[in-house]
Backbone as numpy.savetxt, mean C-alpha at the origin, in Angstrom:
# Nx Ny Nz CAx CAy CAz Cx Cy Cz
-4.79 9.40 -20.50 -4.37 10.40 -19.53 -4.48 11.81 -20.12
-4.98 12.72 -19.32 -5.02 14.10 -19.77 -3.61 14.69 -19.69
-3.43 15.83 -20.34 -2.10 16.45 -20.35 -1.64 16.83 -18.95
-2.55 17.44 -18.17 -2.18 17.84 -16.81 -1.88 16.63 -15.93
-2.68 15.59 -16.10 -2.43 14.39 -15.31 -1.07 13.79 -15.65
-0.74 13.76 -16.94 0.55 13.21 -17.37 1.71 13.98 -16.74
1.60 15.30 -16.76 2.68 16.14 -16.21 2.86 15.86 -14.72
1.76 15.90 -13.97 1.88 15.75 -12.52 2.13 14.30 -12.11
1.72 13.35 -12.93 2.06 11.95 -12.65 3.57 11.76 -12.68
4.21 12.30 -13.72 5.66 12.13 -13.85 6.42 12.92 -12.81
5.93 14.10 -12.44 6.56 14.85 -11.36 6.49 14.05 -10.06
5.32 13.45 -9.81 5.14 12.63 -8.61 6.07 11.44 -8.62
6.13 10.75 -9.75 6.96 9.55 -9.82 8.44 9.90 -9.65
8.86 11.02 -10.23 10.25 11.45 -10.09 10.55 11.80 -8.63
9.62 12.51 -7.97 9.83 12.88 -6.57 9.94 11.64 -5.69
9.05 10.67 -5.88 9.10 9.45 -5.08 10.37 8.65 -5.37
10.79 8.67 -6.64 12.01 7.93 -7.00 13.24 8.57 -6.36
13.32 9.90 -6.40 14.44 10.60 -5.76 14.45 10.33 -4.26
13.28 10.37 -3.65 13.21 10.12 -2.21 13.61 8.68 -1.88
13.14 7.73 -2.68 13.50 6.33 -2.44 15.01 6.14 -2.54
15.61 6.74 -3.58 17.06 6.65 -3.72 17.78 7.33 -2.57
17.25 8.47 -2.11 17.86 9.18 -1.00 17.82 8.39 0.29
16.71 7.72 0.55 16.62 6.90 1.75 17.62 5.75 1.70
17.70 5.12 0.55 18.66 4.01 0.42 20.08 4.52 0.60
20.38 5.69 0.04 21.71 6.30 0.21 22.01 6.56 1.68
21.02 7.09 2.41 21.23 7.43 3.82 21.62 6.22 4.64
21.03 5.07 4.35 21.33 3.88 5.13 22.61 3.17 4.66
22.82 3.14 3.35 24.01 2.47 2.84 25.27 3.23 3.22
25.20 4.57 3.13 26.38 5.38 3.41 26.37 6.00 4.81
25.47 5.51 5.66 25.44 5.88 7.08 25.36 7.39 7.27
24.38 7.99 6.61 24.20 9.44 6.67 22.77 9.76 7.12
22.46 9.63 8.40 21.09 9.83 8.87 20.58 11.26 8.71
21.48 12.24 8.62 21.05 13.63 8.45 20.35 13.86 7.11
20.50 12.91 6.20 19.88 13.00 4.88 18.38 12.69 4.92
17.93 11.99 5.97 16.56 11.48 6.01 15.49 12.57 6.02
15.58 13.62 6.86 14.51 14.64 6.86 14.32 15.31 5.50
15.39 15.48 4.75 15.27 16.09 3.43 14.41 15.22 2.50
14.55 13.91 2.62 13.78 13.01 1.78 12.30 13.05 2.14
12.02 13.27 3.41 10.62 13.40 3.83 9.96 14.61 3.18
10.71 15.70 3.05 10.18 16.88 2.37 9.93 16.61 0.89
10.82 15.83 0.27 10.63 15.49 -1.14 9.39 14.62 -1.32
9.20 13.64 -0.42 8.01 12.80 -0.49 6.76 13.63 -0.29
6.80 14.59 0.64 5.65 15.46 0.88 5.31 16.27 -0.37
6.34 16.79 -1.04 6.11 17.52 -2.29 5.50 16.60 -3.35
6.01 15.38 -3.43 5.46 14.42 -4.38 4.03 14.07 -4.06
3.69 14.02 -2.77 2.31 13.71 -2.38 1.36 14.81 -2.82
1.83 16.05 -2.78 1.00 17.17 -3.25 0.72 17.03 -4.74
1.75 16.77 -5.53 1.53 16.60 -6.97 0.74 15.33 -7.27
0.86 14.34 -6.40 0.06 13.12 -6.53 -1.43 13.47 -6.43
-1.77 14.31 -5.47 -3.16 14.76 -5.32 -3.63 15.52 -6.56
-2.74 16.36 -7.10 -3.12 17.12 -8.29 -3.35 16.18 -9.48
-2.51 15.17 -9.62 -2.68 14.21 -10.72 -4.02 13.48 -10.60
-4.37 13.08 -9.38 -5.66 12.41 -9.17 -6.80 13.37 -9.48
-6.66 14.64 -9.04 -7.68 15.63 -9.33 -7.84 15.88 -10.82
-6.73 15.88 -11.56 -6.78 16.07 -13.00 -7.49 14.91 -13.68
-7.25 13.71 -13.20 -7.92 12.54 -13.78 -9.42 12.58 -13.49
-9.74 12.99 -12.27 -11.16 13.11 -11.91 -11.86 14.13 -12.80
-11.20 15.27 -13.03 -11.79 16.31 -13.88 -11.96 15.83 -15.31
-11.05 14.97 -15.78 -11.09 14.52 -17.17 -12.14 13.44 -17.42
-12.38 12.57 -16.41 -13.31 11.46 -16.67 -14.52 11.43 -15.75
-14.57 12.31 -14.77 -15.79 12.46 -13.99 -15.97 11.50 -12.84
-14.96 10.72 -12.51 -15.06 9.84 -11.35 -13.66 9.58 -10.78
-13.64 9.22 -9.53 -12.36 8.94 -8.89 -11.69 7.73 -9.54
-10.38 7.65 -9.50 -9.67 6.54 -10.16 -9.78 5.24 -9.38
-10.83 4.47 -9.67 -11.02 3.19 -9.00 -10.85 2.01 -9.95
-10.77 2.22 -11.26 -10.84 1.12 -12.23 -9.51 0.89 -12.93
-9.11 -0.37 -13.05 -7.92 -0.72 -13.80 -6.65 -0.72 -12.97
-5.61 -1.36 -13.47 -4.35 -1.47 -12.75 -3.71 -0.11 -12.51
-3.78 0.78 -13.49 -3.18 2.10 -13.34 -3.85 2.87 -12.21
-5.18 2.91 -12.23 -5.89 3.67 -11.21 -5.77 3.02 -9.83
-5.73 1.70 -9.78 -5.50 1.02 -8.50 -4.12 1.37 -7.95
-3.14 1.47 -8.85 -1.79 1.84 -8.42 -1.75 3.29 -7.95
-2.45 4.16 -8.66 -2.50 5.58 -8.27 -3.10 5.74 -6.88
-4.25 5.10 -6.65 -4.92 5.25 -5.36 -4.22 4.44 -4.27
-3.75 3.24 -4.62 -3.00 2.46 -3.64 -1.76 3.20 -3.18
-1.04 3.80 -4.14 0.14 4.58 -3.80 -0.20 5.78 -2.94
-1.35 6.41 -3.23 -1.78 7.57 -2.45 -2.02 7.19 -1.00
-2.69 6.07 -0.78 -2.96 5.63 0.59 -1.68 5.22 1.31
-0.77 4.57 0.60 0.48 4.14 1.24 1.34 5.34 1.63
1.52 6.27 0.69 2.32 7.46 0.99 1.62 8.33 2.03
0.30 8.47 1.89 -0.45 9.25 2.87 -0.31 8.67 4.27
-0.39 7.35 4.38 -0.21 6.70 5.68 1.20 6.88 6.21
2.18 6.80 5.31 3.58 6.99 5.71 3.81 8.39 6.26
3.29 9.39 5.57 3.46 10.77 6.02 2.70 11.04 7.31
1.54 10.42 7.46 0.75 10.62 8.68 1.48 10.09 9.90
1.98 8.87 9.82 2.67 8.30 10.99 4.00 9.02 11.23
4.64 9.50 10.15 5.88 10.26 10.31 5.62 11.60 10.97
4.46 12.20 10.67 4.08 13.46 11.31 3.84 13.27 12.80
3.27 12.13 13.17 3.00 11.86 14.59 4.26 11.44 15.34
5.19 10.82 14.63 6.42 10.34 15.27 7.55 10.41 14.24
8.48 11.33 14.43 9.55 11.54 13.46 10.40 10.29 13.26
10.48 9.43 14.26 11.27 8.21 14.12 10.70 7.30 13.05
9.41 7.48 12.74 8.77 6.62 11.74 8.94 7.15 10.32
9.70 8.25 10.15 10.03 8.70 8.80 10.75 7.61 8.02
11.46 6.77 8.75 12.24 5.71 8.11 11.38 4.65 7.44
10.08 4.60 7.73 9.21 3.65 7.03 9.23 3.88 5.52
9.51 5.11 5.12 9.52 5.45 3.70 10.64 4.76 2.94
11.65 4.25 3.65 12.71 3.52 2.95 12.16 2.26 2.29
11.00 1.80 2.77 10.34 0.64 2.18 9.13 1.08 1.34
8.30 1.96 1.88 7.07 2.31 1.18 7.31 3.13 -0.09
8.31 4.01 -0.09 8.57 4.82 -1.29 8.98 3.95 -2.49
9.95 3.04 -2.36 10.26 2.17 -3.50 9.08 1.32 -3.93
8.28 0.85 -2.95 7.11 0.04 -3.29 6.14 0.83 -4.16
5.87 2.07 -3.79 4.94 2.90 -4.56 5.50 3.23 -5.94
6.80 3.46 -6.04 7.41 3.70 -7.35 7.19 2.51 -8.27
7.39 1.31 -7.75 7.20 0.10 -8.56 5.73 -0.06 -8.95
4.83 0.15 -8.01 3.40 0.00 -8.29 2.93 1.00 -9.34
3.32 2.26 -9.18 2.87 3.27 -10.13 3.51 3.07 -11.50
4.75 2.64 -11.52 5.39 2.33 -12.80 4.71 1.18 -13.50
4.38 0.16 -12.74 3.66 -1.00 -13.31 2.29 -0.58 -13.82
1.57 0.22 -13.02 0.24 0.66 -13.44 0.28 1.47 -14.71
1.28 2.35 -14.84 1.40 3.16 -16.05 1.63 2.29 -17.29
2.36 1.20 -17.12 2.63 0.31 -18.25 1.41 -0.53 -18.64
0.42 -0.57 -17.77 -0.74 -1.43 -18.04 -1.86 -0.70 -18.79
-2.56 0.21 -18.11 -3.73 0.82 -18.77 -4.03 2.20 -18.21
-3.25 3.21 -18.63 -3.50 4.57 -18.12 -4.57 5.34 -18.88
-5.26 4.69 -19.83 -6.24 5.40 -20.65 -7.41 5.87 -19.79
-8.00 6.99 -20.20 -9.21 7.49 -19.55 -10.39 6.63 -19.96
-11.19 6.20 -18.98 -12.33 5.33 -19.27 -13.55 5.81 -18.49
-14.74 5.78 -19.12 -15.95 6.13 -18.38 -16.31 5.03 -17.39
-17.02 5.39 -16.34 -17.42 4.41 -15.35 -18.64 3.63 -15.84
-18.59 2.30 -15.73 -19.72 1.47 -16.12 -20.92 1.77 -15.23
-22.11 1.62 -15.79 -23.33 1.93 -15.04 -23.46 1.07 -13.78
-22.98 -0.17 -13.87 -23.08 -1.08 -12.73 -22.24 -0.63 -11.54
-21.26 0.24 -11.79 -20.38 0.69 -10.72 -20.85 1.98 -10.06
-21.91 2.58 -10.58 -22.38 3.85 -10.04 -23.26 3.61 -8.82
-22.60 3.27 -7.73 -23.26 3.00 -6.47 -22.35 3.39 -5.32
-22.96 3.77 -4.20 -22.16 4.14 -3.03 -21.36 2.96 -2.49
-21.83 1.75 -2.77 -21.11 0.58 -2.29 -19.72 0.47 -2.90
-19.56 1.00 -4.11 -18.24 1.01 -4.75 -17.25 1.79 -3.89
-17.67 2.99 -3.46 -16.76 3.84 -2.69 -16.45 3.24 -1.33
-17.45 2.62 -0.71 -17.21 1.97 0.58 -16.27 0.80 0.41
-16.55 -0.02 -0.59 -15.76 -1.23 -0.85 -14.31 -0.88 -1.17
-14.10 0.03 -2.10 -12.75 0.36 -2.54 -12.02 1.19 -1.49
-12.71 2.07 -0.81 -12.08 2.89 0.23 -11.46 2.01 1.31
-12.23 1.05 1.80 -11.70 0.19 2.85 -10.66 -0.79 2.31
-10.77 -1.16 1.03 -9.74 -1.99 0.42 -8.40 -1.26 0.39
-8.44 0.02 0.02 -7.21 0.80 -0.05 -6.66 1.11 1.35
-7.55 1.32 2.32 -7.09 1.50 3.70 -6.35 0.26 4.18
-6.92 -0.90 3.88 -6.27 -2.16 4.27 -4.92 -2.30 3.58
-4.86 -1.98 2.29 -3.62 -2.06 1.53 -2.56 -1.17 2.17
-2.93 0.06 2.49 -1.99 0.97 3.11 -1.49 0.47 4.45
-2.41 -0.05 5.28 -2.02 -0.55 6.60 -1.10 -1.77 6.48
-1.42 -2.67 5.58 -0.59 -3.85 5.39 0.80 -3.48 4.87
0.84 -2.46 3.99 2.14 -1.99 3.49 2.97 -1.41 4.62
2.34 -0.66 5.52 3.06 -0.11 6.67 3.54 -1.22 7.60
2.72 -2.26 7.77 3.13 -3.40 8.59 4.36 -4.08 8.01
4.35 -4.26 6.68 5.51 -4.88 6.02 6.74 -3.98 6.14
6.54 -2.67 5.99 7.66 -1.73 6.12 8.24 -1.78 7.53
7.37 -1.81 8.53 7.85 -1.92 9.91 8.57 -3.25 10.13
8.11 -4.30 9.44 8.79 -5.59 9.53 10.19 -5.54 8.96
10.34 -4.88 7.82 11.66 -4.72 7.20 12.58 -3.93 8.12
12.07 -2.83 8.68 12.88 -2.02 9.58 13.29 -2.82 10.82
12.38 -3.64 11.32 12.70 -4.46 12.50 13.87 -5.40 12.18
13.79 -6.08 11.05 14.85 -7.03 10.69 16.17 -6.33 10.46
16.12 -5.16 9.81 17.35 -4.41 9.56 17.98 -3.92 10.86
17.15 -3.40 11.75 17.70 -2.89 13.01 18.22 -4.03 13.87
17.54 -5.14 13.87 17.99 -6.30 14.63 19.34 -6.80 14.11
19.47 -6.85 12.78 20.73 -7.28 12.18 21.84 -6.28 12.47
21.50 -4.98 12.39 22.49 -3.94 12.65 23.00 -4.00 14.09
22.10 -4.29 15.03 22.51 -4.35 16.44 23.47 -5.50 16.70
23.39 -6.54 15.88 24.26 -7.70 16.08 25.64 -7.51 15.46
25.82 -6.44 14.69 27.11 -6.20 14.04 28.07 -5.48 14.98
29.34 -5.66 14.72 30.35 -5.03 15.57 30.42 -3.53 15.39
30.17 -3.05 14.18 30.20 -1.61 13.89 28.83 -1.18 13.40
27.89 -0.88 14.31 26.52 -0.56 13.92 26.43 0.71 13.09
25.44 0.75 12.22 25.17 1.89 11.35 24.36 2.92 12.12
24.88 4.16 12.21 24.22 5.20 12.98 22.85 5.56 12.41
22.65 5.33 11.12 21.36 5.66 10.52 20.23 4.85 11.13
20.54 3.64 11.59 19.50 2.79 12.16 19.06 3.28 13.54
19.81 4.18 14.12 19.40 4.75 15.40 18.17 5.63 15.23
17.90 6.05 13.99 16.70 6.84 13.72 15.44 5.98 13.80
15.59 4.65 13.73 14.44 3.76 13.82 13.90 3.77 15.25
12.61 3.48 15.43 12.10 3.23 16.78 12.79 1.99 17.37
12.59 1.77 18.66 13.17 0.59 19.30 12.58 -0.68 18.71
13.27 -1.80 18.91 12.78 -3.08 18.40 11.41 -3.43 18.99
11.23 -3.17 20.27 9.93 -3.46 20.90 8.83 -2.60 20.29
9.14 -1.34 20.01 8.15 -0.46 19.41 7.80 -0.90 18.00
8.79 -1.28 17.22 8.52 -1.77 15.87 7.69 -3.04 15.90
7.98 -3.92 16.83 7.22 -5.16 16.97 5.75 -4.84 17.26
5.52 -3.88 18.13 4.15 -3.48 18.46 3.46 -2.82 17.28
4.19 -2.02 16.52 3.61 -1.35 15.36 3.21 -2.35 14.28
4.04 -3.36 14.06 3.68 -4.39 13.07 2.32 -4.98 13.41
2.14 -5.33 14.68 0.87 -5.94 15.11 -0.28 -4.95 14.97
-0.08 -3.71 15.37 -1.16 -2.72 15.30 -1.57 -2.45 13.85
-0.60 -2.33 12.96 -0.94 -2.10 11.56 -1.69 -3.30 10.97
-1.28 -4.49 11.34 -1.98 -5.69 10.86 -3.42 -5.72 11.36
-3.62 -5.40 12.63 -4.98 -5.40 13.20 -5.85 -4.37 12.49
-5.31 -3.15 12.30 -6.07 -2.12 11.60 -6.40 -2.57 10.18
-5.41 -3.11 9.48 -5.65 -3.59 8.13 -6.67 -4.71 8.09
-6.63 -5.60 9.07 -7.57 -6.73 9.10 -8.99 -6.24 9.30
-9.18 -5.25 10.17 -10.52 -4.71 10.41 -11.07 -4.05 9.15
-10.26 -3.21 8.51 -10.72 -2.55 7.29 -10.89 -3.55 6.15
-10.06 -4.58 6.13 -10.19 -5.66 5.15 -11.52 -6.37 5.32
-11.91 -6.62 6.56 -13.18 -7.29 6.85 -14.35 -6.45 6.36
-14.30 -5.14 6.61 -15.36 -4.26 6.15 -15.40 -4.24 4.63
-14.23 -4.25 3.99 -14.16 -4.28 2.53 -14.86 -5.52 1.97
-14.56 -6.68 2.54 -15.16 -7.93 2.05 -16.67 -7.92 2.27
-17.11 -7.46 3.45 -18.54 -7.42 3.74 -19.26 -6.48 2.79
-18.70 -5.28 2.56 -19.31 -4.32 1.65 -19.34 -4.87 0.23
-18.25 -5.55 -0.17 -18.21 -6.13 -1.50 -19.24 -7.23 -1.68
-19.49 -8.01 -0.63 -20.48 -9.08 -0.71 -21.89 -8.50 -0.89
-22.19 -7.43 -0.14 -23.51 -6.80 -0.26 -23.69 -6.22 -1.67
-22.65 -5.57 -2.16 -22.69 -5.00 -3.51 -22.83 -6.12 -4.55
-22.11 -7.22 -4.37 -22.16 -8.33 -5.33 -23.55 -8.94 -5.41
-24.26 -8.95 -4.29 -25.62 -9.50 -4.29 -26.52 -8.71 -5.24
-26.39 -7.39 -5.20 -27.20 -6.56 -6.10 -26.69 -6.61 -7.54
-25.37 -6.76 -7.71 -24.77 -6.67 -9.04 -24.81 -8.00 -9.79
-24.46 -9.09 -9.08 -24.33 -10.39 -9.74 -25.33 -11.43 -9.24
-26.12 -11.10 -8.22 -27.15 -12.01 -7.75 -26.72 -12.96 -6.65
-25.46 -12.87 -6.20 -25.00 -13.73 -5.10 -23.95 -12.98 -4.29
-23.87 -13.34 -3.01 -22.91 -12.66 -2.15 -21.47 -13.06 -2.45
-21.29 -14.26 -2.96 -19.92 -14.76 -3.20 -19.93 -15.64 -4.44
-18.98 -15.39 -5.35 -18.97 -16.13 -6.62 -17.65 -16.87 -6.85
-16.74 -16.86 -5.89 -15.41 -17.47 -6.04 -14.68 -16.93 -7.26
-14.92 -15.65 -7.52 -14.15 -14.93 -8.52 -12.68 -14.93 -8.10
-11.73 -14.96 -9.05 -10.30 -14.99 -8.65 -9.90 -13.89 -7.69
-10.42 -12.66 -7.90 -10.09 -11.57 -6.99 -10.69 -11.82 -5.62
-11.93 -12.28 -5.59 -12.57 -12.63 -4.32 -11.78 -13.70 -3.58
-11.37 -14.71 -4.32 -10.64 -15.81 -3.70 -9.32 -15.35 -3.10
-8.58 -14.55 -3.85 -7.30 -14.08 -3.34 -7.46 -13.09 -2.20
-8.54 -12.30 -2.23 -8.79 -11.40 -1.10 -9.13 -12.21 0.15
-9.82 -13.33 -0.04 -10.11 -14.21 1.10 -8.83 -14.85 1.63
-7.96 -15.29 0.72 -6.67 -15.87 1.13 -5.88 -14.85 1.94
-5.83 -13.62 1.45 -5.11 -12.56 2.15 -5.72 -12.32 3.53
-7.03 -12.22 3.59 -7.73 -11.99 4.86 -7.44 -13.10 5.85
-7.46 -14.34 5.39 -7.19 -15.48 6.27 -5.75 -15.46 6.79
-4.80 -15.12 5.93 -3.40 -15.08 6.35 -3.18 -14.03 7.43
-3.77 -12.86 7.24 -3.61 -11.83 8.27 -4.38 -12.18 9.53
-5.52 -12.85 9.37 -6.24 -13.32 10.55 -5.44 -14.34 11.33
-4.77 -15.23 10.60 -3.89 -16.22 11.24 -2.73 -15.52 11.94
-2.21 -14.46 11.32 -1.12 -13.71 11.93 -1.53 -13.15 13.30
-2.73 -12.59 13.35 -3.23 -12.06 14.62 -3.41 -13.19 15.63
-3.95 -14.29 15.18 -4.15 -15.45 16.07 -2.82 -15.97 16.61
-1.82 -16.06 15.74 -0.51 -16.55 16.18 0.11 -15.60 17.20
-0.09 -14.30 17.02 0.45 -13.33 17.96 -0.26 -13.41 19.32
-1.59 -13.42 19.28 -2.37 -13.36 20.52 -2.34 -14.68 21.28
-2.48 -15.78 20.55 -2.61 -17.09 21.20 -1.28 -17.77 21.45
-0.39 -17.71 20.48 0.88 -18.44 20.59 2.09 -17.54 20.83
1.84 -16.26 20.93 2.92 -15.34 21.27 3.95 -15.12 20.19
3.53 -15.26 18.91 4.47 -14.98 17.82 4.79 -13.48 17.83
6.05 -13.18 17.98 6.49 -11.80 18.05 7.78 -11.63 17.26
8.27 -10.42 17.26 9.60 -10.11 16.79 9.89 -10.64 15.39
10.93 -11.45 15.24 11.40 -11.85 13.92 10.36 -12.63 13.14
9.67 -13.54 13.79 8.68 -14.35 13.08 7.51 -13.50 12.59
7.04 -12.58 13.43 5.94 -11.72 13.01 6.38 -10.77 11.91
7.61 -10.28 11.97 8.12 -9.38 10.95 8.15 -10.07 9.58
8.68 -11.28 9.54 8.71 -12.02 8.28 7.30 -12.31 7.77
6.40 -12.63 8.68 5.02 -12.93 8.29 4.35 -11.71 7.67
4.59 -10.52 8.25 4.01 -9.29 7.71 4.55 -8.99 6.32
5.83 -9.25 6.10 6.44 -9.00 4.80 5.91 -9.96 3.75
5.87 -11.24 4.08 5.41 -12.25 3.13 3.92 -12.09 2.82
3.13 -11.76 3.84 1.69 -11.65 3.65 1.32 -10.53 2.68
2.15 -9.48 2.61 1.84 -8.38 1.69 1.78 -8.85 0.24
2.50 -9.90 -0.09 2.49 -10.40 -1.46 1.09 -10.85 -1.88
0.30 -11.37 -0.93 -1.06 -11.82 -1.27 -1.95 -10.62 -1.59
-1.72 -9.50 -0.95 -2.50 -8.29 -1.24 -2.14 -7.77 -2.63
-0.86 -7.76 -2.94 -0.42 -7.31 -4.27 -0.97 -8.21 -5.36
-1.00 -9.51 -5.10 -1.59 -10.45 -6.07 -3.07 -10.14 -6.27
-3.79 -9.85 -5.18 -5.21 -9.54 -5.27 -5.45 -8.31 -6.14
-4.67 -7.27 -5.93 -4.87 -6.02 -6.66 -4.36 -6.08 -8.11
-3.23 -6.74 -8.31 -2.56 -6.65 -9.61 -2.25 -8.01 -10.25
-1.90 -8.99 -9.44 -1.43 -10.26 -9.99 -2.48 -11.06 -10.71
-3.73 -11.04 -10.20 -4.79 -11.84 -10.81 -5.01 -11.43 -12.26
-5.11 -10.12 -12.50 -5.36 -9.64 -13.85 -4.17 -9.90 -14.77
-2.97 -9.99 -14.20 -1.79 -10.25 -15.00 -1.78 -11.69 -15.53
-2.43 -12.59 -14.79 -2.41 -14.01 -15.13 -3.67 -14.45 -15.86
-4.83 -13.98 -15.40 -6.10 -14.43 -15.99 -6.90 -13.23 -16.44
-7.88 -13.47 -17.33 -8.76 -12.41 -17.83 -10.22 -12.70 -17.51
-10.46 -13.52 -16.50 -11.83 -13.96 -16.21 -12.44 -13.29 -14.99
-11.73 -12.36 -14.38 -12.25 -11.72 -13.17 -13.45 -10.84 -13.50
-14.48 -10.91 -12.64 -15.65 -10.05 -12.80 -15.43 -8.67 -12.21
-14.31 -8.48 -11.53 -14.05 -7.19 -10.92 -13.58 -6.19 -11.98
-14.35 -5.16 -12.19 -14.06 -4.19 -13.24 -12.73 -3.49 -12.99
-12.40 -3.25 -11.69 -11.16 -2.51 -11.42 -9.92 -3.31 -11.76
-10.08 -4.60 -12.10 -8.94 -5.40 -12.51 -9.05 -5.84 -13.96
-9.95 -5.24 -14.70 -10.11 -5.59 -16.10 -9.34 -4.60 -16.96
-8.70 -5.10 -17.97 -7.89 -4.23 -18.83 -8.77 -3.31 -19.65
């Protein structure tokens, strides 16, 4: 890591951590007026997040696509960016950050502990297919994270409504019907971008490794994730899975995406995917 990247990485992580703690405080202590302030802190952290990415780009000459640290940096950027975008369009969705902010703190902390060193890009990765493949992978990651966050909010609001003394902070959430619809929409968006990611990766793999599919551990887990989200859409459209069942499915399914990005490399060292190699 360059000096500037190190400085702005830690400023970003501190900002996201403060915001995550603030959101948890707002709900635990029933103080909804605290929420808008946390959104401003996350926005400030997102600005320094951009600067940290820019500093890394300046130091090594390519966008951070390789390794657990860089995957966490870019994955966190897409998740926070998506959170701020939907919050800008609908203030009631600021509460999604109560889930996405802690998730990004954990991911970035894990990435920093793995491999934050500056590395040159391998010649095999210098292709436009890399940017297409990784861009849509990160879009899918962000959308799936938002779906899981909406699922958590749905379950919390549903539980709060059943209590005798409801928490006023949960009134900041969208309605249960709206959250249910958002879970489905985020899953559909993520599934479409996930499909493009897999297709682009297969085309790139043909040129790089000589075959469209090699049953690489990362490929396999990305397929598992894609199938689970595809099944989720099928269950919703065909069998009418909604509300609590869909919320739990969105939350559980996110674990397969995290395994694809980070878990495979933690367990095995045989993946051909450079972005998951130490």
